[in-house]
Amino acid sequence: MQRIITYTILSGDSETSVLSFLRKNGFSKHILTTMKRAEHAILLNGHPAFGRTVLKEGDVLRILVPEENGAADNGSAASIIPVQLPESVEPDIEPENIPLDILYEDEDILVLNKPADMPVHPSAGNYENTLANGVAWYYKQQGGNFVYRCINRLDRDTTGVLVLAKNPLSGALLSAQMKQRQIRRTYLALTDGIPPERGTVSAPIARMDDSVITREVNWEHGETAVTHYERLAVSNGYSLVELHLDTGRTHQIRVHMKYIGCPLPGDFLYHPVFDRISRQALHSFQLEFCHPITKKTLRFLAPVPEDFQKAFAEKSL
């Protein structure tokens, strides 16, 4: 989506060029290039300005952030910008009438509570019934173009908080926060077994030989992966564990908890025990980050799903 941002120049940015100011505020080379092709992308005090124009205290700078080239036209399929997505993602998303649980929305971000049994985005052989299809429908009903930019990816059966960027600038800034580990992710998991009260798992993860999906701890070929955990409670042989990630490897929590002997119940890949829950007991409980434009600290929580609560309280037969 196109975004118009207005800045009032403060004394610290006086005598700075427009280009330097924009770079300071996170405008990437790519975004600046798209702005060159847009009409009246830079207005200073209501008049067209250029990158070399010098700013003065009190100036009002209006910036148009254009959408990426190739974004969908009204009524057509939406498109994907792979902020955190794998290369196998298809470029177009067909809108589907899928209800969304919206926790928050403004001009720059959309925060959702993702349900279980829903992929975040289309992939080879699965182009429908994904969160991306539902988001495409949501914006189609509003008559707006939408490019899908998912910042924190969740597995198909992992529930909870997920944030999308609604324009190129917020996407670039949130992606940078993710890479710099400035987005704090808090997960809740149930484990089959009782781990130590708290600890850190630092064990590299790699794709298992002869498998496209399954991961394993692999000290020779794996990529660095660090998970911090704290046991919160124990009930009927299950532990409720809070987890924080330093890295974001595929299936990281699921692999690391299995590695220390406390796998997640209901996990079809790593611990296929379904007597108390039918999917991996993992929930993205809280997401905390700095708003890409306002710079305010935001914190979003997603209620713990009913199946998760029931599995923890229920005795196995």
Coordinates of C-alpha atoms in Angstrom, one line a residue:
M1 CA 0.0 0.0 0.0
Q2 CA 1.1 3.6 -0.6
R3 CA 2.0 5.5 2.5
I4 CA 2.2 9.3 3.0
I5 CA 4.4 10.3 6.0
T6 CA 4.8 13.9 7.2
Y7 CA 7.8 15.0 9.1
T8 CA 8.3 18.3 10.9
I9 CA 12.0 19.1 10.9
L10 CA 13.6 19.6 14.3
S11 CA 16.8 21.6 15.1
G12 CA 19.0 18.5 15.0
D13 CA 18.1 17.9 11.3
S14 CA 18.5 21.5 10.2
E15 CA 21.0 22.0 7.4
T16 CA 20.6 18.3 6.5
S17 CA 19.8 17.3 2.9
V18 CA 16.5 15.6 2.2
L19 CA 18.3 12.5 1.0
S20 CA 20.4 12.3 4.2
F21 CA 17.3 12.8 6.4
L22 CA 15.4 10.0 4.6
R23 CA 18.4 7.6 4.9
K24 CA 18.6 8.4 8.6
N25 CA 14.9 7.4 8.9
G26 CA 15.3 4.0 7.3
F27 CA 14.6 4.7 3.6
S28 CA 16.5 2.0 1.7
K29 CA 18.1 2.5 -1.7
H30 CA 15.4 0.5 -3.2
I31 CA 12.6 2.6 -1.7
L32 CA 14.4 5.8 -2.7
T33 CA 14.6 4.5 -6.3
T34 CA 10.8 3.8 -6.4
M35 CA 10.2 7.3 -5.1
K36 CA 12.1 8.8 -8.1
R37 CA 9.5 7.3 -10.4
A38 CA 6.5 8.6 -8.4
E39 CA 5.0 12.0 -9.0
H40 CA 5.4 14.5 -6.2
A41 CA 7.0 11.9 -3.9
I42 CA 8.8 14.7 -2.0
L43 CA 7.0 17.9 -1.0
L44 CA 8.7 20.4 1.2
N45 CA 6.3 23.0 2.7
G46 CA 3.9 22.1 -0.1
H47 CA 6.4 22.4 -3.0
P48 CA 8.3 19.7 -4.9
A49 CA 11.8 19.1 -3.5
F50 CA 14.8 17.0 -4.4
G51 CA 17.3 14.8 -2.6
R52 CA 19.9 17.6 -2.4
T53 CA 17.4 20.2 -1.0
V54 CA 18.6 21.4 2.4
L55 CA 16.1 21.3 5.3
K56 CA 15.5 24.0 7.9
E57 CA 14.1 23.8 11.4
G58 CA 10.3 23.9 11.2
D59 CA 10.1 22.7 7.6
V60 CA 7.3 20.3 6.8
L61 CA 8.4 17.4 4.7
R62 CA 5.7 15.2 3.0
I63 CA 6.9 11.9 1.7
L64 CA 5.0 9.5 -0.5
V65 CA 6.3 5.9 -0.2
P66 CA 5.1 4.1 -3.3
E67 CA 4.1 0.5 -3.4
E68 CA 6.6 -2.0 -5.0
N69 CA 6.4 -2.4 -8.7
G70 CA 4.2 -5.3 -9.6
A71 CA 1.8 -4.9 -6.8
A72 CA -1.6 -6.1 -7.5
D73 CA -4.3 -4.0 -9.2
N74 CA -7.7 -3.6 -7.5
G75 CA -9.7 -6.8 -7.7
S76 CA -6.7 -9.0 -8.7
A77 CA -4.6 -11.4 -6.7
A78 CA -2.3 -9.8 -4.1
S79 CA 1.4 -10.3 -4.3
I80 CA 4.2 -11.3 -1.9
I81 CA 7.3 -9.5 -0.9
P82 CA 9.5 -12.1 0.7
V83 CA 10.5 -10.1 3.9
Q84 CA 11.0 -13.4 5.9
L85 CA 9.6 -15.9 3.4
P86 CA 11.4 -18.8 1.6
E87 CA 12.2 -18.6 -2.1
S88 CA 9.6 -21.2 -2.9
V89 CA 6.7 -18.8 -2.3
E90 CA 4.5 -18.1 -5.3
P91 CA 4.3 -14.5 -6.3
D92 CA 0.5 -14.2 -6.3
I93 CA -2.1 -14.8 -3.6
E94 CA -5.8 -15.4 -4.5
P95 CA -8.2 -13.7 -2.1
E96 CA -10.3 -16.1 0.0
N97 CA -13.0 -15.2 2.5
I98 CA -11.2 -16.4 5.6
P99 CA -12.0 -14.7 9.0
L100 CA -9.1 -12.9 10.6
D101 CA -8.5 -12.3 14.3
I102 CA -7.1 -8.8 14.2
L103 CA -5.3 -7.6 17.3
Y104 CA -4.3 -4.2 16.0
E105 CA -4.1 -2.3 12.7
D106 CA -2.8 1.2 11.6
E107 CA -1.4 2.6 8.4
D108 CA 1.8 0.7 8.8
I109 CA 1.2 -2.7 10.5
L110 CA -1.4 -5.4 10.8
V111 CA -1.1 -7.6 13.9
L112 CA -3.0 -10.9 13.8
N113 CA -3.7 -13.9 16.1
K114 CA -3.1 -16.9 13.8
P115 CA -5.1 -20.0 14.4
A116 CA -3.9 -23.6 14.1
D117 CA -4.0 -25.6 10.9
M118 CA -3.3 -22.5 8.7
P119 CA -0.1 -21.9 6.8
V120 CA 1.2 -18.3 6.9
H121 CA 1.7 -18.2 3.1
P122 CA 1.1 -20.3 0.0
S123 CA 3.8 -22.9 -0.9
A124 CA 4.3 -25.6 -3.5
G125 CA 1.1 -27.7 -3.6
N126 CA -0.8 -25.5 -1.1
Y127 CA -2.0 -22.3 -2.6
E128 CA -5.3 -21.9 -0.7
N129 CA -6.5 -21.6 2.9
T130 CA -3.5 -19.7 4.1
L131 CA -3.3 -16.6 6.2
A132 CA -2.1 -14.7 3.2
N133 CA -5.3 -15.6 1.2
G134 CA -7.4 -14.3 4.1
V135 CA -5.4 -11.0 4.3
A136 CA -5.7 -10.6 0.5
W137 CA -9.5 -10.9 0.8
Y138 CA -9.6 -8.5 3.7
Y139 CA -8.0 -5.7 1.8
K140 CA -9.8 -6.5 -1.5
Q141 CA -13.1 -5.8 0.4
Q142 CA -11.7 -2.3 1.2
G143 CA -10.8 -1.7 -2.4
G144 CA -7.1 -1.4 -1.7
N145 CA -4.0 -3.0 -3.1
F146 CA -2.0 -5.2 -0.8
V147 CA 1.4 -6.7 -0.8
Y148 CA 1.9 -9.5 1.7
R149 CA 4.9 -8.8 4.0
C150 CA 5.1 -11.3 6.9
I151 CA 7.7 -10.3 9.5
N152 CA 7.6 -13.2 11.9
R153 CA 6.8 -16.6 10.3
L154 CA 4.9 -19.2 12.3
D155 CA 4.6 -22.9 11.5
R156 CA 1.2 -24.2 10.2
D157 CA 0.0 -25.5 13.5
T158 CA 1.6 -22.8 15.7
T159 CA -0.9 -20.3 17.0
G160 CA -0.5 -16.7 18.1
V161 CA 0.8 -13.2 17.4
L162 CA 2.1 -12.4 14.0
V163 CA 2.8 -9.0 12.4
L164 CA 2.6 -7.9 8.8
A165 CA 4.0 -4.7 7.3
K166 CA 1.6 -2.8 5.1
N167 CA 4.1 -0.7 3.1
P168 CA 7.7 -1.0 1.9
L169 CA 9.1 1.3 4.6
S170 CA 7.5 -0.4 7.5
G171 CA 8.6 -3.7 6.0
A172 CA 12.2 -2.7 5.6
L173 CA 12.4 -1.2 9.2
L174 CA 10.7 -4.2 10.8
S175 CA 12.8 -6.7 8.9
A176 CA 15.9 -4.8 10.1
Q177 CA 14.6 -5.1 13.7
M178 CA 14.1 -8.8 13.2
K179 CA 17.7 -9.3 11.9
Q180 CA 19.1 -7.2 14.7
R181 CA 17.1 -9.2 17.3
Q182 CA 15.1 -6.2 18.4
I183 CA 11.8 -7.9 18.1
R184 CA 11.2 -9.8 21.3
R185 CA 9.2 -13.0 20.8
T186 CA 7.7 -14.9 23.7
Y187 CA 6.3 -18.4 23.1
L188 CA 4.5 -20.7 25.4
A189 CA 4.8 -24.5 24.9
L190 CA 3.7 -27.7 26.5
T191 CA 6.4 -30.3 26.9
D192 CA 6.0 -34.0 27.5
G193 CA 8.3 -34.3 30.5
I194 CA 9.7 -31.9 33.0
P195 CA 12.7 -29.8 31.9
P196 CA 15.0 -27.9 34.4
E197 CA 13.5 -24.8 36.0
R198 CA 15.3 -22.7 33.4
G199 CA 18.0 -23.0 30.9
T200 CA 19.4 -22.2 27.5
V201 CA 19.7 -24.6 24.6
S202 CA 22.5 -23.7 22.2
A203 CA 22.6 -26.4 19.6
P204 CA 23.0 -25.9 15.8
I205 CA 20.1 -27.0 13.6
A206 CA 20.2 -28.5 10.1
R207 CA 17.8 -30.2 7.7
M208 CA 17.8 -33.9 8.3
D209 CA 19.3 -36.0 5.4
D210 CA 16.8 -37.2 2.9
S211 CA 14.0 -35.0 4.3
V212 CA 12.6 -31.7 2.9
I213 CA 10.9 -30.8 6.2
T214 CA 12.4 -32.4 9.2
R215 CA 15.2 -30.7 11.2
E216 CA 17.7 -32.0 13.7
V217 CA 20.5 -30.9 15.9
N218 CA 23.6 -31.3 13.8
W219 CA 26.9 -30.2 15.3
E220 CA 28.8 -30.6 12.1
H221 CA 26.5 -29.0 9.5
G222 CA 23.9 -27.1 11.5
E223 CA 23.4 -23.3 11.8
T224 CA 23.6 -21.6 15.2
A225 CA 20.4 -21.8 17.2
V226 CA 19.8 -20.5 20.7
T227 CA 16.6 -21.0 22.8
H228 CA 16.1 -19.7 26.3
Y229 CA 13.4 -21.4 28.4
E230 CA 11.8 -21.2 31.8
R231 CA 9.4 -23.8 33.3
L232 CA 6.3 -22.1 34.6
A233 CA 4.2 -25.0 35.9
V234 CA 3.7 -28.7 35.8
S235 CA 0.5 -30.6 35.4
N236 CA -0.2 -34.3 34.7
G237 CA 3.2 -35.0 33.3
Y238 CA 3.2 -31.9 31.1
S239 CA 5.2 -28.8 31.7
L240 CA 4.2 -25.2 30.7
V241 CA 7.3 -23.5 29.4
E242 CA 8.0 -19.9 28.4
L243 CA 10.6 -19.6 25.6
H244 CA 12.6 -16.8 24.0
L245 CA 14.6 -17.1 20.8
D246 CA 17.9 -15.5 19.9
T247 CA 17.7 -17.1 16.4
G248 CA 14.8 -18.1 14.1
R249 CA 15.7 -21.5 12.7
T250 CA 12.9 -23.6 11.2
H251 CA 11.2 -25.7 13.9
Q252 CA 13.8 -24.4 16.4
I253 CA 11.7 -24.7 19.6
R254 CA 10.3 -28.1 18.5
V255 CA 13.8 -29.5 17.7
H256 CA 15.5 -28.0 20.8
M257 CA 12.8 -29.3 23.3
K258 CA 13.1 -32.8 21.8
Y259 CA 16.9 -32.5 22.0
I260 CA 16.7 -32.0 25.8
G261 CA 14.3 -34.9 26.2
C262 CA 11.1 -32.8 26.6
P263 CA 9.3 -32.8 23.2
L264 CA 6.1 -31.0 22.4
P265 CA 3.0 -33.2 22.4
G266 CA 1.0 -33.4 19.3
D267 CA 4.0 -32.7 17.1
F268 CA 3.6 -34.9 14.0
L269 CA 7.2 -34.7 13.1
Y270 CA 9.1 -34.9 16.4
H271 CA 6.6 -36.4 19.0
P272 CA 3.4 -37.8 17.4
V273 CA 1.5 -38.3 20.6
F274 CA -2.1 -37.0 20.1
D275 CA -4.0 -38.3 23.2
R276 CA -4.4 -34.7 24.6
I277 CA -3.8 -32.3 21.7
S278 CA -4.0 -32.8 18.0
R279 CA -1.3 -30.3 17.0
Q280 CA 2.1 -29.2 18.4
A281 CA 1.5 -27.4 21.6
L282 CA 3.2 -24.2 20.7
H283 CA 1.8 -20.7 20.9
S284 CA 3.3 -17.3 20.0
F285 CA 2.0 -15.5 23.2
Q286 CA 3.6 -12.1 23.0
L287 CA 5.4 -9.9 20.4
E288 CA 7.2 -6.7 21.5
F289 CA 8.8 -4.3 19.1
C290 CA 9.3 -0.6 18.2
H291 CA 6.7 0.8 15.8
P292 CA 8.5 1.3 12.5
I293 CA 7.2 4.9 12.0
T294 CA 6.2 6.3 15.4
K295 CA 9.1 4.6 17.3
K296 CA 6.8 3.8 20.2
T297 CA 7.3 0.5 22.0
L298 CA 4.3 -1.9 21.2
R299 CA 3.4 -5.1 23.0
F300 CA 0.8 -7.5 21.7
L301 CA -0.6 -10.7 23.4
A302 CA -2.7 -13.5 22.0
P303 CA -4.9 -15.5 24.3
V304 CA -3.9 -19.0 25.0
P305 CA -6.0 -21.3 22.8
E306 CA -8.6 -23.6 24.3
D307 CA -7.0 -26.8 23.1
F308 CA -3.7 -25.8 24.7
Q309 CA -5.3 -25.0 28.0
K310 CA -7.3 -28.2 28.0
A311 CA -4.3 -30.4 27.2
F312 CA -2.4 -29.0 30.1
A313 CA -5.2 -29.5 32.6
E314 CA -6.4 -32.9 31.3
K315 CA -5.1 -36.3 32.5
S316 CA -4.1 -38.7 29.8
L317 CA -6.1 -42.0 29.7

